[in-house]
Amino acid sequence: MTQYTIQMELIPGTADDFKLFAGWTADGFRRNFIRKIGQIFWLRSIRTNIFEGPYIFTENTNADDLKIYLENNMVFIPKHPLDTKIQTIKEENILKAV
């Protein structure tokens, strides 16, 4: 059997990474969101800095637990290959340091 090694870059997750825009409310002033079922994430231990997972966000995921993990900066998600926001932030930090 052939084995493969992959390398994946993880970035800190936010609450927005676990929800999808589902349209506007009837009055048109608020946005509705639904759970982003299937989002993969890892948890980093506060004590050891060791990553556990991967986990998959499902209908059965405890939202209160996830909120606590997010507040403690424990949640990490895979970096999307087309994510330019991260690169822009890095470039801005470089420009400020010069």
Short mmCIF file of N, CA, C and O in Angstrom, two decimals:
data_model
loop_
_atom_site.label_atom_id
_atom_site.label_comp_id
_atom_site.label_asym_id
_atom_site.label_seq_id
_atom_site.Cartn_x
_atom_site.Cartn_y
_atom_site.Cartn_z
N MET A 1 0.84 -1.18 0.00
CA MET A 1 0.00 0.00 0.00
C MET A 1 0.89 1.24 0.00
O MET A 1 1.83 1.35 0.77
N THR A 2 0.57 2.20 -0.86
CA THR A 2 1.32 3.44 -0.96
C THR A 2 0.86 4.40 0.11
O THR A 2 -0.33 4.57 0.34
N GLN A 3 1.82 5.03 0.76
CA GLN A 3 1.49 6.04 1.76
C GLN A 3 1.89 7.41 1.23
O GLN A 3 2.88 7.55 0.52
N TYR A 4 1.12 8.39 1.61
CA TYR A 4 1.37 9.77 1.19
C TYR A 4 1.45 10.65 2.42
O TYR A 4 0.78 10.42 3.42
N THR A 5 2.26 11.66 2.33
CA THR A 5 2.37 12.66 3.39
C THR A 5 1.84 13.97 2.84
O THR A 5 2.19 14.36 1.73
N ILE A 6 1.00 14.62 3.62
CA ILE A 6 0.51 15.92 3.20
C ILE A 6 0.89 16.95 4.27
O ILE A 6 1.11 16.61 5.42
N GLN A 7 0.95 18.17 3.83
CA GLN A 7 1.21 19.26 4.75
C GLN A 7 0.06 20.25 4.60
O GLN A 7 -0.31 20.61 3.49
N MET A 8 -0.52 20.64 5.72
CA MET A 8 -1.67 21.52 5.68
C MET A 8 -1.41 22.72 6.58
O MET A 8 -0.93 22.57 7.70
N GLU A 9 -1.73 23.90 6.08
CA GLU A 9 -1.59 25.11 6.88
C GLU A 9 -2.92 25.38 7.57
O GLU A 9 -3.98 25.40 6.93
N LEU A 10 -2.87 25.59 8.88
CA LEU A 10 -4.08 25.89 9.66
C LEU A 10 -4.04 27.35 10.08
O LEU A 10 -2.98 27.92 10.33
N ILE A 11 -5.23 27.95 10.14
CA ILE A 11 -5.36 29.33 10.60
C ILE A 11 -6.38 29.38 11.72
O ILE A 11 -7.24 28.48 11.83
N PRO A 12 -6.32 30.37 12.58
CA PRO A 12 -7.32 30.48 13.66
C PRO A 12 -8.73 30.58 13.08
O PRO A 12 -8.98 31.29 12.10
N GLY A 13 -9.64 29.84 13.68
CA GLY A 13 -11.04 29.87 13.25
C GLY A 13 -11.81 30.98 13.95
O GLY A 13 -11.44 31.42 15.04
N THR A 14 -12.87 31.42 13.31
CA THR A 14 -13.77 32.42 13.90
C THR A 14 -15.19 31.88 13.84
O THR A 14 -15.47 30.90 13.14
N ALA A 15 -16.10 32.53 14.52
CA ALA A 15 -17.50 32.12 14.49
C ALA A 15 -18.05 32.16 13.07
O ALA A 15 -18.87 31.31 12.69
N ASP A 16 -17.58 33.10 12.27
CA ASP A 16 -18.05 33.21 10.89
C ASP A 16 -17.69 31.99 10.04
O ASP A 16 -18.34 31.71 9.04
N ASP A 17 -16.65 31.27 10.43
CA ASP A 17 -16.25 30.07 9.69
C ASP A 17 -17.24 28.93 9.87
O ASP A 17 -17.17 27.94 9.14
N PHE A 18 -18.15 29.06 10.81
CA PHE A 18 -19.08 27.98 11.11
C PHE A 18 -20.53 28.34 10.78
O PHE A 18 -21.46 27.70 11.25
N LYS A 19 -20.72 29.37 9.97
CA LYS A 19 -22.07 29.74 9.56
C LYS A 19 -22.08 30.19 8.11
O LYS A 19 -21.07 30.66 7.58
N LEU A 20 -23.23 30.02 7.47
CA LEU A 20 -23.42 30.41 6.08
C LEU A 20 -24.58 31.39 5.99
O LEU A 20 -25.60 31.24 6.67
N PHE A 21 -24.42 32.39 5.15
CA PHE A 21 -25.48 33.37 4.92
C PHE A 21 -26.66 32.66 4.25
O PHE A 21 -26.50 31.95 3.27
N ALA A 22 -27.87 32.85 4.80
CA ALA A 22 -29.05 32.17 4.28
C ALA A 22 -30.12 33.14 3.79
O ALA A 22 -31.25 32.74 3.56
N GLY A 23 -29.80 34.41 3.66
CA GLY A 23 -30.76 35.39 3.18
C GLY A 23 -31.09 36.42 4.24
O GLY A 23 -30.54 36.42 5.33
N TRP A 24 -32.01 37.27 3.87
CA TRP A 24 -32.41 38.37 4.75
C TRP A 24 -33.72 38.04 5.44
O TRP A 24 -34.54 37.27 4.94
N THR A 25 -33.95 38.67 6.60
CA THR A 25 -35.22 38.52 7.29
C THR A 25 -36.31 39.20 6.46
O THR A 25 -36.02 39.95 5.52
N ALA A 26 -37.55 38.95 6.81
CA ALA A 26 -38.67 39.50 6.06
C ALA A 26 -38.64 41.03 6.01
O ALA A 26 -39.03 41.63 5.00
N ASP A 27 -38.18 41.66 7.08
CA ASP A 27 -38.13 43.13 7.09
C ASP A 27 -36.92 43.68 6.31
O ASP A 27 -36.83 44.87 6.07
N GLY A 28 -35.99 42.79 5.94
CA GLY A 28 -34.85 43.19 5.13
C GLY A 28 -33.73 43.87 5.89
O GLY A 28 -32.78 44.37 5.29
N PHE A 29 -33.81 43.90 7.22
CA PHE A 29 -32.81 44.60 8.01
C PHE A 29 -31.77 43.69 8.66
O PHE A 29 -30.72 44.15 9.08
N ARG A 30 -32.07 42.41 8.77
CA ARG A 30 -31.15 41.48 9.43
C ARG A 30 -30.84 40.32 8.50
O ARG A 30 -31.66 39.91 7.69
N ARG A 31 -29.63 39.78 8.69
CA ARG A 31 -29.25 38.62 7.90
C ARG A 31 -29.54 37.34 8.67
O ARG A 31 -29.41 37.30 9.89
N ASN A 32 -29.94 36.31 7.96
CA ASN A 32 -30.15 34.99 8.54
C ASN A 32 -28.96 34.11 8.21
O ASN A 32 -28.44 34.15 7.10
N PHE A 33 -28.56 33.31 9.17
CA PHE A 33 -27.45 32.39 8.97
C PHE A 33 -27.89 30.97 9.33
O PHE A 33 -28.77 30.78 10.16
N ILE A 34 -27.24 30.00 8.71
CA ILE A 34 -27.43 28.59 9.07
C ILE A 34 -26.07 28.02 9.42
O ILE A 34 -25.03 28.59 9.07
N ARG A 35 -26.08 26.88 10.11
CA ARG A 35 -24.83 26.21 10.47
C ARG A 35 -24.10 25.72 9.22
O ARG A 35 -24.72 25.19 8.31
N LYS A 36 -22.81 25.86 9.20
CA LYS A 36 -22.00 25.38 8.07
C LYS A 36 -21.59 23.93 8.37
O LYS A 36 -20.49 23.63 8.81
N ILE A 37 -22.53 23.04 8.12
CA ILE A 37 -22.33 21.63 8.39
C ILE A 37 -21.20 21.10 7.50
O ILE A 37 -21.14 21.37 6.31
N GLY A 38 -20.28 20.36 8.11
CA GLY A 38 -19.18 19.78 7.37
C GLY A 38 -17.86 20.52 7.52
O GLY A 38 -16.83 20.05 7.03
N GLN A 39 -17.87 21.69 8.18
CA GLN A 39 -16.62 22.44 8.38
C GLN A 39 -15.67 21.60 9.22
O GLN A 39 -16.01 21.12 10.29
N ILE A 40 -14.46 21.42 8.74
CA ILE A 40 -13.44 20.66 9.46
C ILE A 40 -12.66 21.62 10.34
O ILE A 40 -12.34 22.75 9.93
N PHE A 41 -12.34 21.16 11.56
CA PHE A 41 -11.56 22.00 12.46
C PHE A 41 -10.71 21.15 13.40
O PHE A 41 -10.96 19.96 13.57
N TRP A 42 -9.70 21.78 13.96
CA TRP A 42 -8.83 21.17 14.95
C TRP A 42 -8.91 22.01 16.21
O TRP A 42 -9.16 23.20 16.15
N LEU A 43 -8.65 21.38 17.35
CA LEU A 43 -8.57 22.10 18.63
C LEU A 43 -7.13 22.05 19.13
O LEU A 43 -6.50 20.99 19.12
N ARG A 44 -6.62 23.21 19.53
CA ARG A 44 -5.28 23.28 20.11
C ARG A 44 -5.41 23.39 21.61
O ARG A 44 -6.10 24.27 22.14
N SER A 45 -4.73 22.51 22.31
CA SER A 45 -4.76 22.50 23.76
C SER A 45 -4.12 23.76 24.32
O SER A 45 -3.05 24.18 23.87
N ILE A 46 -4.78 24.36 25.29
CA ILE A 46 -4.24 25.55 25.96
C ILE A 46 -3.00 25.18 26.76
O ILE A 46 -2.04 25.93 26.83
N ARG A 47 -3.00 23.99 27.34
CA ARG A 47 -1.89 23.56 28.20
C ARG A 47 -0.67 23.08 27.43
O ARG A 47 0.45 23.39 27.79
N THR A 48 -0.89 22.27 26.38
CA THR A 48 0.23 21.61 25.72
C THR A 48 0.54 22.14 24.32
O THR A 48 1.57 21.80 23.75
N ASN A 49 -0.35 22.95 23.75
CA ASN A 49 -0.23 23.43 22.37
C ASN A 49 -0.30 22.30 21.34
O ASN A 49 0.08 22.50 20.19
N ILE A 50 -0.75 21.14 21.73
CA ILE A 50 -0.90 20.01 20.82
C ILE A 50 -2.27 20.08 20.17
O ILE A 50 -3.28 20.36 20.83
N PHE A 51 -2.32 19.82 18.87
CA PHE A 51 -3.58 19.85 18.12
C PHE A 51 -4.27 18.50 18.21
O PHE A 51 -3.63 17.45 18.09
N GLU A 52 -5.58 18.54 18.41
CA GLU A 52 -6.42 17.34 18.42
C GLU A 52 -7.41 17.45 17.27
O GLU A 52 -7.92 18.52 16.98
N GLY A 53 -7.71 16.34 16.66
CA GLY A 53 -8.66 16.35 15.56
C GLY A 53 -8.09 15.62 14.37
O GLY A 53 -7.10 14.92 14.49
N PRO A 54 -8.71 15.75 13.25
CA PRO A 54 -9.73 16.75 12.91
C PRO A 54 -11.11 16.36 13.41
O PRO A 54 -11.42 15.20 13.62
N TYR A 55 -11.92 17.38 13.61
CA TYR A 55 -13.33 17.23 13.96
C TYR A 55 -14.16 17.79 12.81
O TYR A 55 -13.68 18.63 12.04
N ILE A 56 -15.39 17.36 12.73
CA ILE A 56 -16.30 17.85 11.70
C ILE A 56 -17.49 18.50 12.38
O ILE A 56 -18.11 17.90 13.27
N PHE A 57 -17.81 19.71 11.99
CA PHE A 57 -18.95 20.45 12.53
C PHE A 57 -20.24 19.83 12.00
O PHE A 57 -20.45 19.77 10.79
N THR A 58 -21.08 19.32 12.89
CA THR A 58 -22.33 18.65 12.50
C THR A 58 -23.51 19.25 13.24
O THR A 58 -23.34 20.14 14.07
N GLU A 59 -24.68 18.70 12.97
CA GLU A 59 -25.89 19.14 13.69
C GLU A 59 -25.77 18.83 15.18
O GLU A 59 -26.41 19.47 16.01
N ASN A 60 -24.95 17.84 15.52
CA ASN A 60 -24.81 17.41 16.92
C ASN A 60 -23.68 18.11 17.66
O ASN A 60 -23.49 17.86 18.84
N THR A 61 -22.94 18.97 16.99
CA THR A 61 -21.86 19.71 17.66
C THR A 61 -22.46 20.65 18.68
O THR A 61 -23.39 21.40 18.38
N ASN A 62 -21.93 20.61 19.87
CA ASN A 62 -22.44 21.47 20.95
C ASN A 62 -21.98 22.91 20.71
O ASN A 62 -20.79 23.22 20.79
N ALA A 63 -22.93 23.78 20.40
CA ALA A 63 -22.62 25.18 20.07
C ALA A 63 -22.01 25.92 21.26
O ALA A 63 -21.14 26.78 21.07
N ASP A 64 -22.43 25.58 22.47
CA ASP A 64 -21.87 26.25 23.66
C ASP A 64 -20.40 25.88 23.83
O ASP A 64 -19.57 26.74 24.16
N ASP A 65 -20.06 24.61 23.62
CA ASP A 65 -18.66 24.19 23.72
C ASP A 65 -17.82 24.88 22.65
O ASP A 65 -16.73 25.37 22.93
N LEU A 66 -18.34 24.91 21.42
CA LEU A 66 -17.60 25.54 20.32
C LEU A 66 -17.36 27.02 20.63
O LEU A 66 -16.27 27.54 20.37
N LYS A 67 -18.35 27.69 21.20
CA LYS A 67 -18.20 29.10 21.55
C LYS A 67 -17.07 29.30 22.55
O LYS A 67 -16.25 30.21 22.41
N ILE A 68 -16.98 28.42 23.54
CA ILE A 68 -15.91 28.50 24.54
C ILE A 68 -14.55 28.27 23.87
O ILE A 68 -13.59 28.99 24.14
N TYR A 69 -14.48 27.29 22.99
CA TYR A 69 -13.22 27.02 22.28
C TYR A 69 -12.80 28.23 21.44
O TYR A 69 -11.62 28.59 21.42
N LEU A 70 -13.76 28.84 20.76
CA LEU A 70 -13.45 30.02 19.95
C LEU A 70 -12.97 31.18 20.81
O LEU A 70 -12.02 31.87 20.46
N GLU A 71 -13.64 31.40 21.94
CA GLU A 71 -13.25 32.50 22.84
C GLU A 71 -11.85 32.31 23.40
O GLU A 71 -11.17 33.28 23.71
N ASN A 72 -11.41 31.05 23.50
CA ASN A 72 -10.08 30.75 24.04
C ASN A 72 -9.05 30.52 22.94
O ASN A 72 -7.95 30.01 23.22
N ASN A 73 -9.40 30.89 21.70
CA ASN A 73 -8.48 30.78 20.56
C ASN A 73 -7.94 29.36 20.39
O ASN A 73 -6.75 29.17 20.08
N MET A 74 -8.79 28.38 20.59
CA MET A 74 -8.39 26.99 20.47
C MET A 74 -8.74 26.38 19.12
O MET A 74 -8.25 25.31 18.79
N VAL A 75 -9.59 27.03 18.33
CA VAL A 75 -10.11 26.46 17.09
C VAL A 75 -9.26 26.89 15.90
O VAL A 75 -8.96 28.07 15.73
N PHE A 76 -8.89 25.91 15.08
CA PHE A 76 -8.13 26.16 13.86
C PHE A 76 -8.78 25.44 12.70
O PHE A 76 -9.31 24.33 12.87
N ILE A 77 -8.76 26.08 11.55
CA ILE A 77 -9.34 25.51 10.34
C ILE A 77 -8.28 25.50 9.24
O ILE A 77 -7.31 26.25 9.31
N PRO A 78 -8.48 24.67 8.20
CA PRO A 78 -7.52 24.69 7.10
C PRO A 78 -7.56 26.03 6.37
O PRO A 78 -8.62 26.60 6.16
N LYS A 79 -6.39 26.52 6.00
CA LYS A 79 -6.32 27.74 5.22
C LYS A 79 -6.77 27.41 3.80
O LYS A 79 -6.30 26.45 3.21
N HIS A 80 -7.67 28.20 3.28
CA HIS A 80 -8.14 28.01 1.91
C HIS A 80 -7.03 28.45 0.95
O HIS A 80 -6.43 29.50 1.16
N PRO A 81 -6.75 27.66 -0.09
CA PRO A 81 -5.65 28.02 -0.99
C PRO A 81 -5.84 29.36 -1.70
O PRO A 81 -4.87 29.97 -2.13
N LEU A 82 -7.07 29.84 -1.79
CA LEU A 82 -7.32 31.10 -2.46
C LEU A 82 -7.55 32.25 -1.49
O LEU A 82 -8.02 33.31 -1.87
N ASP A 83 -7.24 32.03 -0.21
CA ASP A 83 -7.48 33.04 0.81
C ASP A 83 -6.44 34.14 0.70
O ASP A 83 -5.29 33.98 1.07
N THR A 84 -6.86 35.28 0.19
CA THR A 84 -5.94 36.41 0.03
C THR A 84 -5.95 37.32 1.25
O THR A 84 -5.07 38.14 1.41
N LYS A 85 -6.96 37.19 2.10
CA LYS A 85 -7.06 38.04 3.28
C LYS A 85 -5.83 37.85 4.17
O LYS A 85 -5.25 38.81 4.66
N ILE A 86 -5.41 36.61 4.37
CA ILE A 86 -4.26 36.34 5.23
C ILE A 86 -3.00 36.96 4.64
O ILE A 86 -2.22 37.59 5.33
N GLN A 87 -2.81 36.81 3.34
CA GLN A 87 -1.63 37.39 2.69
C GLN A 87 -1.64 38.90 2.82
O GLN A 87 -0.60 39.51 3.07
N THR A 88 -2.79 39.52 2.67
CA THR A 88 -2.89 40.97 2.78
C THR A 88 -2.49 41.43 4.18
O THR A 88 -1.76 42.39 4.35
N ILE A 89 -2.94 40.72 5.20
CA ILE A 89 -2.60 41.08 6.57
C ILE A 89 -1.09 40.96 6.76
O ILE A 89 -0.46 41.83 7.35
N LYS A 90 -0.50 39.90 6.25
CA LYS A 90 0.94 39.72 6.39
C LYS A 90 1.68 40.86 5.68
O LYS A 90 2.65 41.39 6.20
N GLU A 91 1.22 41.23 4.50
CA GLU A 91 1.86 42.31 3.77
C GLU A 91 1.73 43.63 4.51
O GLU A 91 2.68 44.42 4.56
N GLU A 92 0.58 43.89 5.12
CA GLU A 92 0.40 45.12 5.87
C GLU A 92 1.35 45.16 7.07
O GLU A 92 1.94 46.19 7.37
N ASN A 93 1.53 44.01 7.74
CA ASN A 93 2.45 43.97 8.87
C ASN A 93 3.89 44.22 8.41
O ASN A 93 4.65 44.87 9.11
N ILE A 94 4.24 43.71 7.27
CA ILE A 94 5.59 43.94 6.74
C ILE A 94 5.77 45.41 6.42
O ILE A 94 6.79 46.01 6.77
N LEU A 95 4.75 46.02 5.81
CA LEU A 95 4.85 47.43 5.46
C LEU A 95 4.96 48.30 6.71
O LEU A 95 5.71 49.27 6.74
N LYS A 96 4.23 47.95 7.76
CA LYS A 96 4.29 48.75 8.98
C LYS A 96 5.65 48.62 9.67
O LYS A 96 6.10 49.53 10.32
N ALA A 97 6.27 47.46 9.50
CA ALA A 97 7.56 47.22 10.18
C ALA A 97 8.70 47.94 9.47
O ALA A 97 9.73 48.21 10.08
N VAL A 98 8.52 48.30 8.22
CA VAL A 98 9.61 48.92 7.45
C VAL A 98 9.77 50.38 7.81
O VAL A 98 8.96 51.09 8.19
#
